[in-house]
XYZ file of N, CA, C and O in Angstrom:
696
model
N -2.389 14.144 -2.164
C -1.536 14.581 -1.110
C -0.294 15.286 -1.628
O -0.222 16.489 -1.378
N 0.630 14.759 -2.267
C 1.227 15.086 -3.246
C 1.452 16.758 -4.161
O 2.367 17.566 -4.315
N 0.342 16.649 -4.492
C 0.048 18.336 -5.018
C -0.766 19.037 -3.862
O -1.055 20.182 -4.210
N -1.155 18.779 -2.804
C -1.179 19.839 -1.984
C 0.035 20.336 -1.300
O 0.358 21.498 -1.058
N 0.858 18.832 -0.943
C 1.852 19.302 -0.256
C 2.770 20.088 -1.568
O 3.350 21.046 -1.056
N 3.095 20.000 -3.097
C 3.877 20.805 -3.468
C 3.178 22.234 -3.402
O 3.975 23.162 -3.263
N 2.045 22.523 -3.464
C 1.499 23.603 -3.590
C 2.089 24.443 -2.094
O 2.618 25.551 -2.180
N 1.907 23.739 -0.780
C 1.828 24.581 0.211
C 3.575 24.532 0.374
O 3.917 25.465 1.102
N 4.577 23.841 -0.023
C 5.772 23.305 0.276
C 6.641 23.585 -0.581
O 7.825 23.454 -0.271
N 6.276 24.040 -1.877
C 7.657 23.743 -2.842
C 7.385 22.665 -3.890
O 6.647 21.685 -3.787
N 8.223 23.098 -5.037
C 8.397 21.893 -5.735
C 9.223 20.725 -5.643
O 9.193 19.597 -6.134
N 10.291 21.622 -4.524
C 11.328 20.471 -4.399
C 10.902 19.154 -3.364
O 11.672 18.292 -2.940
N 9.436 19.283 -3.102
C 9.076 18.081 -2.054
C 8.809 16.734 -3.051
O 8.567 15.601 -2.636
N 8.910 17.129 -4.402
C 8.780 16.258 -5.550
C 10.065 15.137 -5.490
O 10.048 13.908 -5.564
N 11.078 16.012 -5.339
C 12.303 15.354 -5.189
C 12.716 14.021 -4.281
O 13.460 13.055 -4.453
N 11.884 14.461 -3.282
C 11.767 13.470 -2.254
C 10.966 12.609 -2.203
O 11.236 11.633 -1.503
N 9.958 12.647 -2.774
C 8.759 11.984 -2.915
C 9.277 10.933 -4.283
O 8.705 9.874 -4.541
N 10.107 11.311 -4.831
C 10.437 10.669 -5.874
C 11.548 9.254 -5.827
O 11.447 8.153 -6.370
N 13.030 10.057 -4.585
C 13.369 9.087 -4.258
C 12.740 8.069 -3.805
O 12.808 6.991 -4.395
N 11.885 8.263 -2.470
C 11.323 7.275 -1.616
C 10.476 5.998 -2.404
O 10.212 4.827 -2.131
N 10.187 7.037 -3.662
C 8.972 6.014 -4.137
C 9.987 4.954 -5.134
O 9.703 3.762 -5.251
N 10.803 5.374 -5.597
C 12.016 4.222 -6.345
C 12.067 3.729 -5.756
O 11.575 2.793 -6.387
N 12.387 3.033 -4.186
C 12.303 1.974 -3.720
C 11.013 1.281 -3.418
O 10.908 0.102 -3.082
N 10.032 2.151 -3.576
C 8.513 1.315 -3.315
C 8.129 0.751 -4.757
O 7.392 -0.224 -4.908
N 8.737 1.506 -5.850
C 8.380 0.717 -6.908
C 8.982 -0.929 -7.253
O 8.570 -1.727 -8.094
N 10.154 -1.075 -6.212
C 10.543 -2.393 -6.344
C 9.484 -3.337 -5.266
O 9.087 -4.420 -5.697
N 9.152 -2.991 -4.196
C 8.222 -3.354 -3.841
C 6.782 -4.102 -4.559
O 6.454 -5.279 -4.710
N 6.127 -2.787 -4.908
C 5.171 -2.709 -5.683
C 5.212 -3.831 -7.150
O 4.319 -4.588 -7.533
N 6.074 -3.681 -7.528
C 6.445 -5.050 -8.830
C 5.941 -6.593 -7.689
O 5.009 -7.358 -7.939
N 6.745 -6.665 -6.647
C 6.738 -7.823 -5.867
C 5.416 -7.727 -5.758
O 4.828 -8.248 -6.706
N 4.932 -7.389 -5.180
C 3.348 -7.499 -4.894
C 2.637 -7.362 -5.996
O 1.467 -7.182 -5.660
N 2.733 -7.357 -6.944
C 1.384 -7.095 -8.348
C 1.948 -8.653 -8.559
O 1.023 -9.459 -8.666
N 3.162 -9.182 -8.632
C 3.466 -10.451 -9.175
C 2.532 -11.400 -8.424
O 1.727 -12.173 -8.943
N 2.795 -11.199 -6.957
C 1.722 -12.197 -6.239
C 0.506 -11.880 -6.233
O -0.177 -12.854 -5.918
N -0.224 -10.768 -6.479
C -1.217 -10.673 -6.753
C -2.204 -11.116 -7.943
O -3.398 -11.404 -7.865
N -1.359 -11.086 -9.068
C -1.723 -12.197 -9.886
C -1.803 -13.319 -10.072
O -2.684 -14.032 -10.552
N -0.755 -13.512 -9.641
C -1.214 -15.101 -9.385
C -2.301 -15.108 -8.516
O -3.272 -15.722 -8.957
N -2.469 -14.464 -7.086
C -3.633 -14.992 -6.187
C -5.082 -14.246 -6.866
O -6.134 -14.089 -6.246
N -4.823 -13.847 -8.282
C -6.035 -13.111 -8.637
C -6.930 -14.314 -9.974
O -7.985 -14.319 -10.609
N -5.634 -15.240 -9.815
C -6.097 -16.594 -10.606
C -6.656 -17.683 -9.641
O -7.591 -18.481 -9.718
N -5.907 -17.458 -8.895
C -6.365 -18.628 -7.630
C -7.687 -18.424 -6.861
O -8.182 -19.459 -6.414
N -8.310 -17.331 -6.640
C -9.552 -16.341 -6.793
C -10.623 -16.676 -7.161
O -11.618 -17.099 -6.574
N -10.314 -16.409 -8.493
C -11.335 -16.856 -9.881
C -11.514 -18.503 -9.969
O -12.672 -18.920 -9.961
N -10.711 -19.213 -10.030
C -10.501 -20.490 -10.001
C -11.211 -20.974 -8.589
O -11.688 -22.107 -8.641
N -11.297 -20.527 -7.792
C -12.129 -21.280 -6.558
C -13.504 -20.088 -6.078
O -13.902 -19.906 -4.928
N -13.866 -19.612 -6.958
C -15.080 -18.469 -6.673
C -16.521 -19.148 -6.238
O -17.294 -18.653 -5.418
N -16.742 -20.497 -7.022
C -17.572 -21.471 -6.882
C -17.158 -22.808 -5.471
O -17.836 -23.809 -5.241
N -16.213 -22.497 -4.930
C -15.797 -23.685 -4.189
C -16.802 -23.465 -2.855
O -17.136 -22.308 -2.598
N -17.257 -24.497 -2.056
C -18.140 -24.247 -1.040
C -16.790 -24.308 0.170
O -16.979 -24.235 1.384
N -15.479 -24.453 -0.470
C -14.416 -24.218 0.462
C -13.679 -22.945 0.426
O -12.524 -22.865 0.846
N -14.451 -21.753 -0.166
C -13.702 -21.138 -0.268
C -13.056 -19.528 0.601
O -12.377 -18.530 0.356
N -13.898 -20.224 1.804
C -14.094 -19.076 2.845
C -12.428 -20.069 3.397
O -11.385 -19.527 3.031
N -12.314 -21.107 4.026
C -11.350 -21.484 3.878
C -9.868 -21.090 3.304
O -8.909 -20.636 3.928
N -9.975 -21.374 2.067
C -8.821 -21.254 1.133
C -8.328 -19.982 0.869
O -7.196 -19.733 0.456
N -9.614 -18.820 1.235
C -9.654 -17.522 1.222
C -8.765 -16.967 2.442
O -8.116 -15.928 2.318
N -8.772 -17.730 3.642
C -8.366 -17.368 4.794
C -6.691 -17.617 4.918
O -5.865 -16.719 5.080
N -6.449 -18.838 4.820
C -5.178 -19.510 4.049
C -4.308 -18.818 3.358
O -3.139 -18.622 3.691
N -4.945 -18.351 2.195
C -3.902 -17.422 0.947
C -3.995 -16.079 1.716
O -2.851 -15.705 1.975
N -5.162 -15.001 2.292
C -4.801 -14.085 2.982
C -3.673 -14.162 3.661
O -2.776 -13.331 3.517
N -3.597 -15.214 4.511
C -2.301 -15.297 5.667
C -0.927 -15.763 5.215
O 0.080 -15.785 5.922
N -0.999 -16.050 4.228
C 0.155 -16.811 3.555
C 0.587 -15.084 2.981
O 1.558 -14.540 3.507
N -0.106 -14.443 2.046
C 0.591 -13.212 1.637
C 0.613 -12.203 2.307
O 1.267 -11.331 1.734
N -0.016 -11.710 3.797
C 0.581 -10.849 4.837
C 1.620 -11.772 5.165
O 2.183 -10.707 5.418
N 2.561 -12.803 5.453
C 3.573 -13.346 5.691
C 4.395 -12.590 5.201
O 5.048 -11.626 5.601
N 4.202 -13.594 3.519
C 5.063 -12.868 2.707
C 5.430 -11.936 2.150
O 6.395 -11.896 1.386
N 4.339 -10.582 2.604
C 4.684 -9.299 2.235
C 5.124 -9.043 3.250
O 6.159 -8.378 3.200
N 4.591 -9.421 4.653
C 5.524 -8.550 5.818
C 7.028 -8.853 5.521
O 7.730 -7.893 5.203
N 7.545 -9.997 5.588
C 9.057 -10.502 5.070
C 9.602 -9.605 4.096
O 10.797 -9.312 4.128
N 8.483 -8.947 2.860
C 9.332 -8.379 1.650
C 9.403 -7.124 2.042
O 10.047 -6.387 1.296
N 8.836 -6.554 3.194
C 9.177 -5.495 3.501
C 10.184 -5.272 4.667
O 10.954 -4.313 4.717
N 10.112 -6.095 5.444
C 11.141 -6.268 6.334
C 12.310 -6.219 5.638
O 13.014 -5.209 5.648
N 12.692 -7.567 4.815
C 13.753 -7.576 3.703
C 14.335 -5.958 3.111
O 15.434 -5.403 3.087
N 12.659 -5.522 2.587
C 13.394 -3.708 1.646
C 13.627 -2.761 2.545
O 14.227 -1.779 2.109
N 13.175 -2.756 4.286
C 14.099 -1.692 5.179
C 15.360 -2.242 5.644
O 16.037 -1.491 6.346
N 15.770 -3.292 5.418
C 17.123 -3.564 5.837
C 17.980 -3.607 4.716
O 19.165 -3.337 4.906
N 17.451 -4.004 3.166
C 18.109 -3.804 2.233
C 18.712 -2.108 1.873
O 19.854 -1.706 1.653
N 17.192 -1.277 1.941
C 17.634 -0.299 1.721
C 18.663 0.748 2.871
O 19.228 1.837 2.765
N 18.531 -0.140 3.807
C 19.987 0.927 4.408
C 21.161 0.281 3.959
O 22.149 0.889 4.370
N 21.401 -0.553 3.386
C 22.474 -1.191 2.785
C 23.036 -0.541 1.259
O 24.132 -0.144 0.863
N 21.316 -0.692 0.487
C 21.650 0.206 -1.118
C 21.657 1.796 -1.110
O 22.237 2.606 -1.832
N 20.720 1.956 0.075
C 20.926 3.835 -0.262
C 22.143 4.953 0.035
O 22.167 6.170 -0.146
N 22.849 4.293 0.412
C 24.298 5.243 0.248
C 24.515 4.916 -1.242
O 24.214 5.792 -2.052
N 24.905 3.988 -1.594
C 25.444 3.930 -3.072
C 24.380 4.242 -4.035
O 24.902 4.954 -4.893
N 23.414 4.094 -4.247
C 22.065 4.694 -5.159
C 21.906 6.082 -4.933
O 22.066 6.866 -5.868
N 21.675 6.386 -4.050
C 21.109 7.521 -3.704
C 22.716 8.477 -3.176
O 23.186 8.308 -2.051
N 23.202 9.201 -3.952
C 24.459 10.022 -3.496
C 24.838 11.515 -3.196
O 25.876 12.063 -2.826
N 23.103 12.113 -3.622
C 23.353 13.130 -2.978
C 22.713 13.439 -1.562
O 21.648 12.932 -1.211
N 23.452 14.317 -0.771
C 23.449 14.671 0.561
C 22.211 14.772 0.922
O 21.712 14.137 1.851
N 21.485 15.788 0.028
C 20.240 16.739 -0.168
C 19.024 15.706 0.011
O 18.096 15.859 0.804
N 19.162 14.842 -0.693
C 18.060 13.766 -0.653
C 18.253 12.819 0.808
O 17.812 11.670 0.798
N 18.626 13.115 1.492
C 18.680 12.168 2.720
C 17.049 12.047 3.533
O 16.290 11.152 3.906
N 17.085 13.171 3.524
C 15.101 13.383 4.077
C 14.664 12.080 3.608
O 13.933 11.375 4.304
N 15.086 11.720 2.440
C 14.020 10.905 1.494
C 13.878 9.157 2.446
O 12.983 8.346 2.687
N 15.358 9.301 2.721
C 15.518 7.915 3.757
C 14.868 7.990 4.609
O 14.461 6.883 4.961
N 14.433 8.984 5.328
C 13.698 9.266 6.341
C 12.243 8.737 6.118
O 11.579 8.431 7.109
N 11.754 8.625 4.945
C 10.397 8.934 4.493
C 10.159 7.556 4.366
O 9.089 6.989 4.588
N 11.248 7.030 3.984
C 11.141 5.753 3.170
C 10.177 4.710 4.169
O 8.979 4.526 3.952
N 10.859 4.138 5.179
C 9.665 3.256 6.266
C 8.019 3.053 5.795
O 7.308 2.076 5.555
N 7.790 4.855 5.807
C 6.625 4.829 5.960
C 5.933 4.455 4.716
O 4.982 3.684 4.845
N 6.217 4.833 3.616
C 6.272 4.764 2.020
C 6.131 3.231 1.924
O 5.361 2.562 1.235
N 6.864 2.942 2.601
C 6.790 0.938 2.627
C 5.510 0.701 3.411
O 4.503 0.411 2.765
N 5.463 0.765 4.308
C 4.389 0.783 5.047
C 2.537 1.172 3.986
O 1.527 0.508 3.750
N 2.941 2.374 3.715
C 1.923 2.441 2.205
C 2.055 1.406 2.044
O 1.508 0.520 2.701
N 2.847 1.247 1.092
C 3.254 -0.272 0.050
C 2.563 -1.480 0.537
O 1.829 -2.159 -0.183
N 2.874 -1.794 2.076
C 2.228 -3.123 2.437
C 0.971 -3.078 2.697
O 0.411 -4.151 2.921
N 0.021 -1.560 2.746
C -1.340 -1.543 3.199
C -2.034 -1.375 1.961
O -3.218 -1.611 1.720
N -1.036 -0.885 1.122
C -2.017 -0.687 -0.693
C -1.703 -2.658 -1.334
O -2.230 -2.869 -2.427
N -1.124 -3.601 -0.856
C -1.102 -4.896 -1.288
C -1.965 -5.551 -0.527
O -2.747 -6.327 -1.076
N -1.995 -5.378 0.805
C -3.108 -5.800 1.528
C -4.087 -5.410 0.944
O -4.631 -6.227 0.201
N -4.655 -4.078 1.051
C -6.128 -3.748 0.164
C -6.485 -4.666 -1.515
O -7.423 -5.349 -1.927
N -5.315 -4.255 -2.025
C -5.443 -5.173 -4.086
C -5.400 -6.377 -3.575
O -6.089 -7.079 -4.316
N -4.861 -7.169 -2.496
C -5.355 -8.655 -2.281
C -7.068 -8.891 -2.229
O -7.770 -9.623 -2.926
N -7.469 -7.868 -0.997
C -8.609 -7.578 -0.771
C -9.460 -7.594 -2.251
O -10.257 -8.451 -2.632
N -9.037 -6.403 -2.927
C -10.117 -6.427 -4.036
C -10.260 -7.151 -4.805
O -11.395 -7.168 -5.283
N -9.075 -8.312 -5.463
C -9.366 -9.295 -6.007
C -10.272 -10.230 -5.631
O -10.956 -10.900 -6.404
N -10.281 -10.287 -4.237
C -11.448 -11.273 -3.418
C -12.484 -10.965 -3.883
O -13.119 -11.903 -4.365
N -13.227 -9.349 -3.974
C -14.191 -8.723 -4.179
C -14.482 -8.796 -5.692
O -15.636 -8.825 -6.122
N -13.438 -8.825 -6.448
C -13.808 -8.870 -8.085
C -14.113 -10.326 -8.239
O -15.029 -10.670 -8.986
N -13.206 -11.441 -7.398
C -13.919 -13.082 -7.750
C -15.367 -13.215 -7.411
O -16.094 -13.955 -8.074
N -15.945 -12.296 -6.075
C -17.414 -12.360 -5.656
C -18.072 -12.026 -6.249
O -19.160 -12.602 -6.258
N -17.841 -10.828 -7.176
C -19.146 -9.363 -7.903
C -19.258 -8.816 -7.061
O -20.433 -8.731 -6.701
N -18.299 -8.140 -6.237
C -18.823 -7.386 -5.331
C -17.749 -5.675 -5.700
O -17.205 -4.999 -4.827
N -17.744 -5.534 -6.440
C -16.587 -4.697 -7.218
C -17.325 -2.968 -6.684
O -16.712 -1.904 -6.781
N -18.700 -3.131 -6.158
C -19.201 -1.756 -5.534
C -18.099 -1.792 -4.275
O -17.497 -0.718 -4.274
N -17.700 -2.553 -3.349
C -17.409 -2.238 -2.806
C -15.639 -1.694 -2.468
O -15.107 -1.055 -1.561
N -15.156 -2.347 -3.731
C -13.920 -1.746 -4.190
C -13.882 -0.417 -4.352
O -12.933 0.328 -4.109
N -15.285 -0.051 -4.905
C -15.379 1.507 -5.210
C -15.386 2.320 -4.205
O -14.973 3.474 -4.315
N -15.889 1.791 -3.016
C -16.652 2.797 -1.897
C -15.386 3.060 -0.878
O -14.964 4.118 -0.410
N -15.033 1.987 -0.745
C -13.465 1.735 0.146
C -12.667 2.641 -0.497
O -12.066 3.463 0.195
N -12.508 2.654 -2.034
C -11.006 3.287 -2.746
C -11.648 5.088 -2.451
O -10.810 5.959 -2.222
N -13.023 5.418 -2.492
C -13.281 6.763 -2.634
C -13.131 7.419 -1.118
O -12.833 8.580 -0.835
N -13.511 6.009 0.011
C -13.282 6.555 1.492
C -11.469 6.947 1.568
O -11.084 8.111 1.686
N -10.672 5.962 1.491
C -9.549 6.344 1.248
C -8.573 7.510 0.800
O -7.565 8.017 1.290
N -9.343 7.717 -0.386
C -8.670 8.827 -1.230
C -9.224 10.070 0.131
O -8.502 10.761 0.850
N -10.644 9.990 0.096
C -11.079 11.305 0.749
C -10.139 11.412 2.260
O -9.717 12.430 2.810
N -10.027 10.269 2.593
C -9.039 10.249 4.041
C -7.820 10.860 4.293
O -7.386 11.488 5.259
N -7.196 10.429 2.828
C -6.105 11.038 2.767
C -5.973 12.177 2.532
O -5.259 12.941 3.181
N -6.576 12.439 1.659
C -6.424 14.128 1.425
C -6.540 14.902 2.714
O -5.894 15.913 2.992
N -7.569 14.223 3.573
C -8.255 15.436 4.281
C -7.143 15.516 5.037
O -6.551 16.570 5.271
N -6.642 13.800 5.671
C -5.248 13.916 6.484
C -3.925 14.910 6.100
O -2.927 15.450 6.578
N -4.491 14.773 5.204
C -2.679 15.859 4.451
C -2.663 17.121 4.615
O -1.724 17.862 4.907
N -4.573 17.508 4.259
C -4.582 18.784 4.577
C -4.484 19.208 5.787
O -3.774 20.145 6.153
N -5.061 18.663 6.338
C -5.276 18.800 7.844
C -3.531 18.828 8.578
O -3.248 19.925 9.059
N -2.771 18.090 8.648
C -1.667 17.831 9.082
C -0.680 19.039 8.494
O 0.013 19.660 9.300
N -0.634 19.342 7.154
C 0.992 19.546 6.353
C 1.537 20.789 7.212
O 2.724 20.854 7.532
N 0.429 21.951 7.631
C 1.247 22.761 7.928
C 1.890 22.547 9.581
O 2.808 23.271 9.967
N 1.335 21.558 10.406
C 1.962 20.846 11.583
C 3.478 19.907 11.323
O 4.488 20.058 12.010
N 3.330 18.856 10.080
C 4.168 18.085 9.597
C 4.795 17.973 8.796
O 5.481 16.958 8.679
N 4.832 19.313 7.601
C 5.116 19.341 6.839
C 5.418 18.282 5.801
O 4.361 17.818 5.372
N 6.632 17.662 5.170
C 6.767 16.970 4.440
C 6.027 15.271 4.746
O 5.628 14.336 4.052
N 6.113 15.493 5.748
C 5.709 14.395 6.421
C 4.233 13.555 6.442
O 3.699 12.446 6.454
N 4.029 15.002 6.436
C 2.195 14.563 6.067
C 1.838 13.710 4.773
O 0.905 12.909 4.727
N 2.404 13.893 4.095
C 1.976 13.344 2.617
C 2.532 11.659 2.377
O 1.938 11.076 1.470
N 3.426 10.992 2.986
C 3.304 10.119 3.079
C 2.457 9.241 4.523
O 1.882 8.168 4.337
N 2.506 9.782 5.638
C 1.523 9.560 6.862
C -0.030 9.829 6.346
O -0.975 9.296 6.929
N -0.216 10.715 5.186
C -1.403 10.524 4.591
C -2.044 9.527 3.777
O -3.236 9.261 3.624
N -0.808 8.943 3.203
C -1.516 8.172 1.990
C -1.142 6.803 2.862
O -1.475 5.823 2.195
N -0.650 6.481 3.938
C -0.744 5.035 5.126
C -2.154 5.688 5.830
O -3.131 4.942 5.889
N -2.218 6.487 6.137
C -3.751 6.970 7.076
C -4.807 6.636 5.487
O -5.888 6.071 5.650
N -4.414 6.993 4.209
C -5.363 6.289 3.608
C -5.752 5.195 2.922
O -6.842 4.713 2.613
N -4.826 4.960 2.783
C -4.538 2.847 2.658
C -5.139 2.317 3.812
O -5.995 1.484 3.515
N -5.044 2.441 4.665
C -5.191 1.869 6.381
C -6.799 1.766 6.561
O -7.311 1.024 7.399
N -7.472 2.525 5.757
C -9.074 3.259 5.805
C -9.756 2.400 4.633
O -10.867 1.878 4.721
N -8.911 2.342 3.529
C -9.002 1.769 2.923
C -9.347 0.225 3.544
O -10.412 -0.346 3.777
N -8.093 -0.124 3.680
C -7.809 -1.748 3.708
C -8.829 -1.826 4.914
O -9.161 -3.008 4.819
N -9.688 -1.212 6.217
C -10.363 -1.636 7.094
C -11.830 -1.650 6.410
O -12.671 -2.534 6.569
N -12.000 -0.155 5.391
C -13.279 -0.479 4.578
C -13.548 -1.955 4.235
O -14.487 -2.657 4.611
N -12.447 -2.285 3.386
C -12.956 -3.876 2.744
C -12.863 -4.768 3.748
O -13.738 -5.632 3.804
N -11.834 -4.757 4.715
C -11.916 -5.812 5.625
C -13.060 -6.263 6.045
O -13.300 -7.469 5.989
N -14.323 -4.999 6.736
C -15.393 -4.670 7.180
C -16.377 -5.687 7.041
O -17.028 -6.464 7.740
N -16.167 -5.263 5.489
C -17.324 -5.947 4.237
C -16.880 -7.336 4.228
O -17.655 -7.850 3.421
N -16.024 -8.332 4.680
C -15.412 -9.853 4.548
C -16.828 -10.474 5.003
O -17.401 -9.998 5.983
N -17.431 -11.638 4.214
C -18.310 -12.313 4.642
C -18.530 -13.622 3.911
O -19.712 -13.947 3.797
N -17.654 -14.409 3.412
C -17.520 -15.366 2.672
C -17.483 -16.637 3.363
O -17.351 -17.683 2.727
């Protein structure tokens, strides 16, 4: 999405794409942390005849706690982005940001997902979901940028997380 939109847009859509994502990378740390751990907790109950259960449990426990960590980073970040972020020019980027989070919580939802799928052997279907996705997005970006311009490219990559994360949902049968 990314390099179509600089191609049809400029290079300077880099700029923006760059702020927004500094705050998703604090995100993104938060969520790989819990994901490891729940990628032990996984493996460790792969054999349990409880584990459709325990599976259901830890799902709901980390949409909690990611919805909270994102709730938390749009109210934080109108608090840090005046002082971080100081030039004028980059303000768009605040604009962007929501949705960028929004990514964030549908690409942790999905890597929760696939860990489920790597404790099963079911790792084809990690593949098929991540290739529907990618193709979603793109097509969304293309399809959209010259209607939405900058806009498209992050509404693309939530339209492809979103495709994503319903692929694997789909496939749940534990």
């Amino acid at each position: 999405g990314v390099y179509i939109a600089r191609a049809e847009l400029g290079p300077e859509v880099n700029g923006y794409m760059s702020v927004a994502n500094k705050f998703l990378a604090v995100v993104v740390l938060l969520f790989t942390i819990y994901t490891m751990a729940w990628q032990e907790r996984a493996f460790e109950n792969a054999n349990n005849p409880e584990k459709g259960r325990i599976y259901s449990l830890e799902f709901k426990r980390y949409m909690d706690i990611m919805g909270a960590v994102i709730i938390c980073c749009l109210v934080g970040a109108d608090i840090i982005y005046p002082f971080y972020i100081t030039n004028v020019e980059y303000s768009l980027a605040r604009v962007l940001l929501p949705i960028f989070l929004g990514t964030g919580y549908m690409m942790s939802v999905s890597a929760f997902q696939g860990v489920l799928y790597g404790a099963e052997k079911k790792n084809h279907i990690v593949v098929w979901s991540s290739i529907a996705g990618c193709i979603s997005s793109a097509a969304f970006v293309y399809v959209s940028l010259p209607y939405c311009g900058i806009y498209a490219v992050p509404w693309g990559l939530l339209f492809g997380m979103t495709i994503n994360t319903v692929c694997r949902y789909s496939y749940l049968h534990f």
